[in-house]
Amino acid sequence: MIRQPDRNLGMELVRVTEAAALSASRFMGAGDKEAGDGAAVDAMRAVLETVSMDGVVVIGEGEKDEAPMLYNGEAVGTGDAPPLDIAVDPVEGTRLLATGRPNSISVVAATERGAMWNPGPSFYMNKIVVSEAARDAIDITQSVAHNLYSIADALQRKVNEVTVFVLDRPRHKNLIQEIRAAGARVQLHTDGDVMGALMAAIPGTGVDVLMGIGGTPEGVISAAAVKALNGGMQGVRAPQLETEKRALQEMDVDLEQVFKLEDLITADDAFFAATGITDGPFLDGVHYDRDGGITTHSIVIRAESGSLRFIKGIHRLKRSVEFGKHSKQSFQDMVDIAAK
């Protein structure tokens, strides 16, 4: 007998990221981070409600009092099985969107209930991400040079052929110096933690490693993608804010604890979907076509099957519908279209 195929939830979650990207895209280059993010949140939440699942947001826009929609702990979906943990980033790279720069994306990840690590008051994490070929070569407790030479060996390259994605932040001054001293190449980005992890985990993107301190919530979202790609990832809490340090100290947290991929996502299966908002070397952004259509470019990944799909969506505008306080009237049918 032929086994009945099970459901790839990622194919439904990509409708969620498409809707968020479509709604946010009208604010590209407008200089308003909040408006673009707000439009994406409204759209993402509306389409999440149509997905057949019993979801709980583990990684969201913040606590309930601070984020009225897609807050940590919010129930999403229709309420039907399966029960899932959900991580969202309606706009990763709000500054990139506001300034019209590359690599702003919309992201959703999902795992079975209880399988996604909840970072609590931990906002920053030091991370290292690589593709499958180098997953056994990394050790975040070792020096930058040690890791780079081990990664180069695993990739069967010279270290000066290895490219490292690093966020362009003052805190990374020493890291950048160490990477260059080891002989590797540095690719600096103003934003885009999740995108950097994706590029590091997928061969052929021009990035071989992600290194440095970024958001802990973004680290958990990235872990879902890296797990689905069978890549390698390790992280250590790296608090940057005084309030964050005090909260972790009160919880008596071990700041030296190393989180491996299986600690961040404990389930064997994980789903990840992302849609480009602004153009980038990995995902195209939302394009407004001359014939009135809109084109989106997305990626969908599933851990259990190891499948990776790039999806080009062509969306037709037919009517105008009011949607959400952040909406722009003439483009509200984007959400309807992406949900179908």
Short mmCIF file of C-alpha atoms in Angstrom, two decimals, residues 158-293:
data_model
loop_
_atom_site.label_atom_id
_atom_site.label_comp_id
_atom_site.label_asym_id
_atom_site.label_seq_id
_atom_site.Cartn_x
_atom_site.Cartn_y
_atom_site.Cartn_z
CA LYS A 158 41.08 27.57 2.27
CA VAL A 159 40.10 29.89 5.11
CA ASN A 160 40.41 32.92 2.82
CA GLU A 161 37.60 31.40 0.73
CA VAL A 162 35.19 31.42 3.68
CA THR A 163 32.70 34.32 3.95
CA VAL A 164 31.21 35.32 7.30
CA PHE A 165 27.92 37.21 7.72
CA VAL A 166 28.22 39.73 10.58
CA LEU A 167 25.84 42.45 11.75
CA ASP A 168 27.50 45.85 11.49
CA ARG A 169 27.40 46.82 15.18
CA PRO A 170 29.99 48.45 17.48
CA ARG A 171 29.86 45.34 19.69
CA HIS A 172 31.34 43.34 16.83
CA LYS A 173 34.53 45.38 16.44
CA ASN A 174 36.73 42.67 17.99
CA LEU A 175 34.88 39.87 16.20
CA ILE A 176 35.48 41.50 12.82
CA GLN A 177 39.16 41.95 13.63
CA GLU A 178 39.47 38.27 14.63
CA ILE A 179 37.75 37.08 11.45
CA ARG A 180 40.05 39.18 9.30
CA ALA A 181 43.12 38.13 11.29
CA ALA A 182 42.21 34.48 10.64
CA GLY A 183 42.11 35.29 6.91
CA ALA A 184 38.38 34.86 6.28
CA ARG A 185 36.18 37.35 4.47
CA VAL A 186 33.62 39.55 6.25
CA GLN A 187 30.23 40.48 4.81
CA LEU A 188 28.72 43.27 6.93
CA HIS A 189 24.97 43.83 7.14
CA THR A 190 23.08 46.54 9.00
CA ASP A 191 20.19 44.17 9.86
CA GLY A 192 18.82 40.76 8.98
CA ASP A 193 19.70 38.16 11.61
CA VAL A 194 17.32 35.49 10.30
CA MET A 195 18.29 36.12 6.69
CA GLY A 196 21.95 35.74 7.64
CA ALA A 197 21.25 32.37 9.25
CA LEU A 198 19.34 31.22 6.18
CA MET A 199 22.16 32.22 3.87
CA ALA A 200 24.74 30.50 6.06
CA ALA A 201 22.72 27.27 6.23
CA ILE A 202 22.01 27.01 2.49
CA PRO A 203 25.02 26.26 0.26
CA GLY A 204 25.63 28.51 -2.72
CA THR A 205 24.33 31.79 -1.28
CA GLY A 206 27.75 33.42 -1.02
CA VAL A 207 27.71 33.18 2.80
CA ASP A 208 29.32 30.25 4.65
CA VAL A 209 28.97 31.26 8.30
CA LEU A 210 26.93 33.57 10.50
CA MET A 211 28.76 34.83 13.58
CA GLY A 212 28.02 37.37 16.28
CA ILE A 213 25.45 38.70 18.70
CA GLY A 214 21.90 39.17 17.52
CA GLY A 215 18.38 38.77 18.87
CA THR A 216 17.54 35.67 20.90
CA PRO A 217 13.99 35.50 19.47
CA GLU A 218 15.48 35.70 15.98
CA GLY A 219 17.83 32.91 17.02
CA VAL A 220 14.90 30.61 17.81
CA ILE A 221 13.22 31.42 14.49
CA SER A 222 16.51 30.80 12.70
CA ALA A 223 16.89 27.47 14.52
CA ALA A 224 13.65 26.20 12.94
CA ALA A 225 15.05 26.93 9.48
CA VAL A 226 18.51 25.57 10.23
CA LYS A 227 16.98 22.38 11.67
CA ALA A 228 14.86 21.96 8.55
CA LEU A 229 18.00 22.43 6.44
CA ASN A 230 20.00 19.94 8.56
CA GLY A 231 22.56 22.65 9.21
CA GLY A 232 24.57 23.44 12.33
CA MET A 233 23.88 26.09 14.97
CA GLN A 234 25.05 26.95 18.47
CA GLY A 235 24.26 29.88 20.72
CA VAL A 236 25.06 31.38 24.11
CA ARG A 237 23.09 34.10 25.89
CA ALA A 238 24.84 37.46 25.54
CA PRO A 239 22.79 40.07 27.43
CA GLN A 240 23.34 43.63 26.25
CA LEU A 241 20.75 45.57 28.27
CA GLU A 242 20.93 46.28 31.99
CA THR A 243 17.30 45.24 32.45
CA GLU A 244 18.04 42.01 30.61
CA LYS A 245 21.10 41.32 32.77
CA ARG A 246 19.14 41.93 35.99
CA ALA A 247 16.26 39.70 34.91
CA LEU A 248 18.58 36.83 34.02
CA GLN A 249 20.52 37.29 37.25
CA GLU A 250 17.30 37.11 39.27
CA MET A 251 16.46 33.85 37.49
CA ASP A 252 19.95 32.52 38.35
CA VAL A 253 20.53 31.72 34.67
CA ASP A 254 23.80 30.09 33.60
CA LEU A 255 25.14 32.57 31.05
CA GLU A 256 27.76 30.06 29.91
CA GLN A 257 25.18 27.47 28.83
CA VAL A 258 25.62 26.46 25.20
CA PHE A 259 22.42 25.97 23.24
CA LYS A 260 22.68 23.53 20.38
CA LEU A 261 20.12 23.11 17.63
CA GLU A 262 18.37 20.28 19.45
CA ASP A 263 17.98 22.52 22.53
CA LEU A 264 16.36 25.35 20.56
CA ILE A 265 14.04 23.07 18.57
CA THR A 266 13.53 19.73 20.31
CA ALA A 267 11.12 18.15 17.79
CA ASP A 268 12.24 16.19 14.74
CA ASP A 269 9.92 18.18 12.50
CA ALA A 270 9.83 21.94 11.97
CA PHE A 271 8.31 24.25 9.37
CA PHE A 272 9.70 27.54 8.12
CA ALA A 273 8.36 30.04 5.60
CA ALA A 274 9.71 33.43 4.53
CA THR A 275 8.74 35.96 1.86
CA GLY A 276 10.94 38.76 0.59
CA ILE A 277 9.71 42.32 1.11
CA THR A 278 12.66 44.22 -0.35
CA ASP A 279 15.00 42.76 -2.96
CA GLY A 280 18.01 40.75 -1.84
CA PRO A 281 20.55 38.34 -3.32
CA PHE A 282 18.67 35.39 -1.81
CA LEU A 283 14.97 36.36 -2.06
CA ASP A 284 13.42 38.88 -4.42
CA GLY A 285 11.20 41.50 -2.84
CA VAL A 286 7.61 42.39 -3.67
CA HIS A 287 7.41 43.64 -7.25
CA TYR A 288 4.52 45.70 -8.67
CA ASP A 289 4.02 44.64 -12.27
CA ARG A 290 2.93 46.82 -15.18
CA ASP A 291 -0.23 44.77 -15.75
CA GLY A 292 -1.49 45.46 -12.23
CA GLY A 293 -0.31 42.23 -10.66
#
